[in-house]
Amino acid sequence: MARIAVVTGGSRGIGAAISKALKAAGYSVAANYAGNDEAAAKFKAETGIPVYKWDVSSFEACSTGLAQVTKDLGPVDVLVNNAGITRDGMLHKMTSDQWYAVINTNLNSLFNMTRPVIEGMRERGFGRIISISSINGQKGQMGQANYSAAKAGDIGFTKALAQENANKGVTVNVICPGYIATEMVMAVPQEVLEKSILPQIPVRRLGQPEEIARCVVFLASDEAGFITGSTLSANGGQYMT
């Protein structure tokens, strides 16, 4: 029987690539999304992957949504915390709404999504929790105090949860992508990409969403059972730890 995987923000960008890669690897995938009904419907039609709409910043919404996934597909074996937003601005001009929107979606969502499934994973003796952080959670980024704080928090969450569950067959890891060729990055003017961004990346190109997806598929596999509490940097050499 196929293992059940849930991917937050799973119908667009890196999340869509992850959802499709997990399905290709034999998982039964549920793709969560926040608000773009048109994009989610198109994704479902193209991939056959069921989509579920809820706000990952709400614990109640996550509990209800995950209960529905469990009813439809079965208990969750693999959780990919991918959903994220940006509300950039220098801190001295940042509003509290900008701060809390990013913290709630990019960090608190890890608790909201993980808490409803972790007990079941422990009881069944298997689980894979994989969170998508960012290079900016490792090195910081001007104008992104909120985003960098949240993504750094994702790494700390991973390390603590990995220790708590290592003896229960549940691994917890985090991936930190660099610049990936998503809609958001590709919207940057070509001149800015070529003069300001690509020179920072030793491999001299953007990453592809599918490259992050392959990292997820490996960490979700049985073969990755000895890897837990790890931070996997996928950034073309831009930041080395």
CSV table of C-alpha atoms in Angstrom, one decimal:
chain,number,residue,atom,x,y,z
A,1,MET,CA,0.0,0.0,0.0
A,2,ALA,CA,1.3,3.4,-1.0
A,3,ARG,CA,2.5,5.7,1.8
A,4,ILE,CA,0.6,8.9,2.3
A,5,ALA,CA,2.4,12.2,1.8
A,6,VAL,CA,1.1,15.8,2.4
A,7,VAL,CA,2.8,18.8,0.9
A,8,THR,CA,1.8,22.2,2.1
A,9,GLY,CA,1.9,24.9,-0.6
A,10,GLY,CA,1.9,21.8,-2.9
A,11,SER,CA,0.2,23.0,-6.0
A,12,ARG,CA,2.6,25.7,-7.2
A,13,GLY,CA,6.3,26.4,-7.5
A,14,ILE,CA,8.7,24.2,-5.5
A,15,GLY,CA,5.7,22.6,-3.8
A,16,ALA,CA,4.2,21.4,-7.1
A,17,ALA,CA,7.5,19.9,-8.1
A,18,ILE,CA,7.6,18.1,-4.8
A,19,SER,CA,4.1,16.8,-5.1
A,20,LYS,CA,4.7,15.5,-8.6
A,21,ALA,CA,8.0,13.9,-7.7
A,22,LEU,CA,6.5,12.1,-4.7
A,23,LYS,CA,3.6,10.8,-6.8
A,24,ALA,CA,6.1,9.5,-9.4
A,25,ALA,CA,8.0,7.8,-6.6
A,26,GLY,CA,4.9,5.9,-5.7
A,27,TYR,CA,3.4,7.9,-2.8
A,28,SER,CA,-0.2,8.8,-2.5
A,29,VAL,CA,0.0,12.6,-2.4
A,30,ALA,CA,-2.3,15.3,-1.0
A,31,ALA,CA,-1.4,18.9,-2.0
A,32,ASN,CA,-2.4,21.6,0.4
A,33,TYR,CA,-2.9,25.2,-0.9
A,34,ALA,CA,-3.9,28.5,0.6
A,35,GLY,CA,-6.0,30.5,-1.8
A,36,ASN,CA,-5.4,30.2,-5.5
A,37,ASP,CA,-8.3,28.1,-6.5
A,38,GLU,CA,-7.7,28.4,-10.2
A,39,ALA,CA,-4.0,27.3,-10.0
A,40,ALA,CA,-5.0,24.4,-7.7
A,41,ALA,CA,-7.8,23.2,-10.0
A,42,LYS,CA,-5.4,23.3,-13.0
A,43,PHE,CA,-2.7,21.4,-11.0
A,44,LYS,CA,-5.2,18.7,-10.0
A,45,ALA,CA,-6.5,18.4,-13.6
A,46,GLU,CA,-2.9,18.0,-14.9
A,47,THR,CA,-1.5,15.7,-12.3
A,48,GLY,CA,-4.5,13.8,-10.8
A,49,ILE,CA,-3.2,14.8,-7.3
A,50,PRO,CA,-6.0,15.8,-4.9
A,51,VAL,CA,-5.8,19.3,-3.5
A,52,TYR,CA,-7.0,20.5,-0.1
A,53,LYS,CA,-7.5,24.1,0.8
A,54,TRP,CA,-6.7,25.4,4.3
A,55,ASP,CA,-4.6,28.1,6.0
A,56,VAL,CA,-1.5,26.6,7.5
A,57,SER,CA,-1.2,29.5,9.9
A,58,SER,CA,-4.3,28.2,11.7
A,59,PHE,CA,-3.9,25.2,14.0
A,60,GLU,CA,-7.6,24.4,13.8
A,61,ALA,CA,-7.6,24.6,10.0
A,62,CYS,CA,-4.6,22.2,9.9
A,63,SER,CA,-6.2,19.8,12.3
A,64,THR,CA,-9.4,19.7,10.3
A,65,GLY,CA,-7.6,19.5,6.9
A,66,LEU,CA,-5.4,16.7,8.0
A,67,ALA,CA,-8.3,14.8,9.4
A,68,GLN,CA,-10.0,15.0,6.0
A,69,VAL,CA,-6.8,13.8,4.3
A,70,THR,CA,-6.6,10.9,6.7
A,71,LYS,CA,-10.3,10.0,6.0
A,72,ASP,CA,-9.8,10.2,2.2
A,73,LEU,CA,-6.3,8.7,1.8
A,74,GLY,CA,-5.1,7.2,5.2
A,75,PRO,CA,-2.8,8.2,8.0
A,76,VAL,CA,0.0,10.6,7.0
A,77,ASP,CA,3.4,9.0,6.7
A,78,VAL,CA,5.3,11.9,5.1
A,79,LEU,CA,4.8,15.6,5.8
A,80,VAL,CA,6.5,18.2,3.7
A,81,ASN,CA,6.3,21.7,5.3
A,82,ASN,CA,6.8,23.8,2.2
A,83,ALA,CA,4.2,26.6,2.4
A,84,GLY,CA,5.8,30.1,2.7
A,85,ILE,CA,5.2,33.8,2.0
A,86,THR,CA,7.3,36.9,2.0
A,87,ARG,CA,6.4,40.4,3.3
A,88,ASP,CA,9.7,42.1,2.8
A,89,GLY,CA,10.8,45.4,4.3
A,90,MET,CA,13.4,47.0,6.4
A,91,LEU,CA,12.6,46.4,10.1
A,92,HIS,CA,12.5,50.1,10.9
A,93,LYS,CA,9.6,50.3,8.4
A,94,MET,CA,8.1,46.9,8.9
A,95,THR,CA,4.5,46.7,10.3
A,96,SER,CA,3.4,44.2,12.8
A,97,ASP,CA,1.1,42.7,10.2
A,98,GLN,CA,4.1,42.0,7.9
A,99,TRP,CA,6.0,40.4,10.8
A,100,TYR,CA,3.3,38.1,12.1
A,101,ALA,CA,2.0,37.1,8.7
A,102,VAL,CA,5.4,35.6,7.8
A,103,ILE,CA,6.1,34.1,11.3
A,104,ASN,CA,2.7,32.5,11.4
A,105,THR,CA,2.9,31.0,7.9
A,106,ASN,CA,6.6,30.2,7.7
A,107,LEU,CA,7.3,29.0,11.2
A,108,ASN,CA,4.1,28.5,13.3
A,109,SER,CA,2.8,26.3,10.5
A,110,LEU,CA,5.4,23.7,11.3
A,111,PHE,CA,3.8,23.2,14.7
A,112,ASN,CA,0.3,23.4,13.3
A,113,MET,CA,1.0,20.7,10.7
A,114,THR,CA,3.2,18.5,12.7
A,115,ARG,CA,1.4,18.3,16.0
A,116,PRO,CA,-1.7,16.5,14.5
A,117,VAL,CA,0.4,13.8,12.8
A,118,ILE,CA,3.4,13.2,15.0
A,119,GLU,CA,1.6,10.9,17.5
A,120,GLY,CA,0.4,8.6,14.8
A,121,MET,CA,3.8,8.4,13.2
A,122,ARG,CA,5.4,7.5,16.6
A,123,GLU,CA,2.7,4.8,17.2
A,124,ARG,CA,3.2,3.3,13.7
A,125,GLY,CA,7.0,3.4,14.0
A,126,PHE,CA,7.5,5.4,10.8
A,127,GLY,CA,7.5,9.0,9.7
A,128,ARG,CA,9.2,11.5,7.6
A,129,ILE,CA,9.0,15.2,8.3
A,130,ILE,CA,10.8,17.4,5.8
A,131,SER,CA,10.6,21.2,6.0
A,132,ILE,CA,11.7,23.7,3.3
A,133,SER,CA,13.7,26.5,4.9
A,134,SER,CA,15.9,28.9,2.9
A,135,ILE,CA,19.5,30.0,2.4
A,136,ASN,CA,18.3,33.2,4.1
A,137,GLY,CA,17.5,31.3,7.2
A,138,GLN,CA,21.1,30.3,7.3
A,139,LYS,CA,22.8,33.6,6.4
A,140,GLY,CA,20.2,36.3,6.9
A,141,GLN,CA,19.0,38.8,4.3
A,142,MET,CA,18.6,42.5,4.4
A,143,GLY,CA,15.0,43.5,4.2
A,144,GLN,CA,13.9,40.0,5.4
A,145,ALA,CA,14.2,40.0,9.2
A,146,ASN,CA,10.8,38.3,9.4
A,147,TYR,CA,11.5,35.8,6.7
A,148,SER,CA,15.1,35.0,7.9
A,149,ALA,CA,13.9,34.6,11.5
A,150,ALA,CA,11.1,32.2,10.5
A,151,LYS,CA,13.4,30.2,8.3
A,152,ALA,CA,16.1,30.0,10.9
A,153,GLY,CA,13.4,28.8,13.3
A,154,ASP,CA,12.5,26.0,10.9
A,155,ILE,CA,16.0,24.7,11.3
A,156,GLY,CA,15.9,24.8,15.1
A,157,PHE,CA,12.5,23.1,15.1
A,158,THR,CA,14.0,20.3,12.9
A,159,LYS,CA,16.9,19.7,15.2
A,160,ALA,CA,14.9,19.5,18.3
A,161,LEU,CA,12.1,17.3,16.8
A,162,ALA,CA,14.7,15.0,15.3
A,163,GLN,CA,16.1,14.3,18.8
A,164,GLU,CA,12.7,13.7,20.2
A,165,ASN,CA,11.7,11.1,17.7
A,166,ALA,CA,14.9,9.4,16.5
A,167,ASN,CA,14.1,6.2,18.4
A,168,LYS,CA,10.6,6.0,17.0
A,169,GLY,CA,11.4,5.5,13.4
A,170,VAL,CA,10.5,9.2,12.6
A,171,THR,CA,13.2,11.3,10.9
A,172,VAL,CA,13.1,15.1,10.7
A,173,ASN,CA,15.2,17.0,8.2
A,174,VAL,CA,15.2,20.5,6.6
A,175,ILE,CA,16.2,21.6,3.1
A,176,CYS,CA,17.6,25.1,2.5
A,177,PRO,CA,17.2,26.1,-1.2
A,178,GLY,CA,19.0,29.0,-2.7
A,179,TYR,CA,17.7,30.9,-5.7
A,180,ILE,CA,15.3,28.6,-7.5
A,181,ALA,CA,13.7,29.3,-10.9
A,182,THR,CA,10.1,29.8,-9.6
A,183,GLU,CA,7.6,32.3,-10.8
A,184,MET,CA,8.7,34.7,-8.1
A,185,VAL,CA,12.4,34.6,-9.0
A,186,MET,CA,11.8,34.6,-12.7
A,187,ALA,CA,9.8,37.8,-12.4
A,188,VAL,CA,13.0,39.6,-11.4
A,189,PRO,CA,14.3,41.6,-14.3
A,190,GLN,CA,16.8,39.7,-16.5
A,191,GLU,CA,19.5,42.4,-16.0
A,192,VAL,CA,19.2,42.1,-12.2
A,193,LEU,CA,19.4,38.3,-12.4
A,194,GLU,CA,22.5,38.4,-14.6
A,195,LYS,CA,24.4,41.3,-12.8
A,196,SER,CA,23.4,40.9,-9.2
A,197,ILE,CA,22.1,37.4,-8.5
A,198,LEU,CA,23.9,34.9,-10.7
A,199,PRO,CA,27.4,36.2,-9.9
A,200,GLN,CA,26.8,35.2,-6.2
A,201,ILE,CA,26.2,31.6,-7.2
A,202,PRO,CA,29.3,29.6,-8.0
A,203,VAL,CA,27.6,27.2,-10.4
A,204,ARG,CA,26.4,30.3,-12.3
A,205,ARG,CA,22.7,29.3,-12.7
A,206,LEU,CA,19.5,29.2,-10.8
A,207,GLY,CA,18.3,25.9,-9.3
A,208,GLN,CA,15.3,24.1,-10.7
A,209,PRO,CA,12.3,23.2,-8.5
A,210,GLU,CA,12.8,19.6,-9.6
A,211,GLU,CA,16.2,19.6,-7.9
A,212,ILE,CA,14.7,20.4,-4.6
A,213,ALA,CA,12.0,17.8,-5.2
A,214,ARG,CA,14.6,15.1,-5.7
A,215,CYS,CA,16.1,16.0,-2.3
A,216,VAL,CA,12.7,15.6,-0.7
A,217,VAL,CA,12.1,12.2,-2.4
A,218,PHE,CA,15.4,10.9,-1.0
A,219,LEU,CA,14.8,12.1,2.5
A,220,ALA,CA,11.3,10.6,2.5
A,221,SER,CA,12.6,7.2,1.4
A,222,ASP,CA,13.4,4.2,3.6
A,223,GLU,CA,17.0,4.5,2.4
A,224,ALA,CA,17.3,7.8,4.3
A,225,GLY,CA,16.5,6.3,7.6
A,226,PHE,CA,19.9,7.1,9.1
A,227,ILE,CA,19.6,10.8,8.3
A,228,THR,CA,17.8,12.9,10.8
A,229,GLY,CA,18.3,16.4,12.2
A,230,SER,CA,20.2,17.3,9.1
A,231,THR,CA,20.2,20.6,7.1
A,232,LEU,CA,20.6,20.0,3.4
A,233,SER,CA,21.8,23.1,1.5
A,234,ALA,CA,20.8,23.2,-2.1
A,235,ASN,CA,22.1,26.5,-3.3
A,236,GLY,CA,24.7,26.0,-6.0
A,237,GLY,CA,27.5,26.8,-3.6
A,238,GLN,CA,26.2,30.3,-2.7
A,239,TYR,CA,26.5,29.7,1.0
A,240,MET,CA,28.5,26.8,2.4
A,241,THR,CA,28.2,25.6,6.0
